[in-house]
Amino acid sequence: MIEAVADRFEGAPRQLRRRWSDDFKARAVAEALEPGSSVSAIARRLDIHPSQLFGWRRAALGSHKENIAPIGHKAVTPSADGAIIEVLIGDVVVRAPADVDEAHLQRVIRAVRSA
């Protein structure tokens, strides 16, 4: 017979929940929203779990959906190598160099929209 035990196992470490200030979360999310940033790398550096930062970022984007550009909006931003085209499709950002083949970019956009 198997008995369910509600108590924790003897010797198991007691994990306390950590609390993060709104300011810390805002700074982490702002850094995670930078073009080319890696959420996982930022989370490692801040000593938090990547899923936490992904959740904070999702919550921040969800509360500001009216500020997000419409589907198909193209923006050109400067970079060290030249200009980059950013196409926002829902919650997905497609980035490509400005000299990308137009037919290839159209195929990528169609694939993202159909996914």
PDB file of C-alpha atoms in Angstrom, residues 58 61 65 68 88-93:
ATOM      1  CA  ARG A  58       4.998  38.562 -21.381  1.00  0.00           C
ATOM      2  CA  LEU A  61       3.911  43.256 -23.261  1.00  0.00           C
ATOM      3  CA  LYS A  65      -0.489  45.724 -26.337  1.00  0.00           C
ATOM      4  CA  ILE A  68       2.677  47.632 -30.066  1.00  0.00           C
ATOM      5  CA  LEU A  88       6.443  42.778 -35.902  1.00  0.00           C
ATOM      6  CA  ILE A  89       3.880  40.031 -36.479  1.00  0.00           C
ATOM      7  CA  GLY A  90       1.760  39.556 -33.366  1.00  0.00           C
ATOM      8  CA  ASP A  91       4.262  38.786 -30.607  1.00  0.00           C
ATOM      9  CA  VAL A  92       6.998  37.730 -33.064  1.00  0.00           C
ATOM     10  CA  VAL A  93       9.718  40.083 -34.271  1.00  0.00           C
TER      11      VAL A  93
END
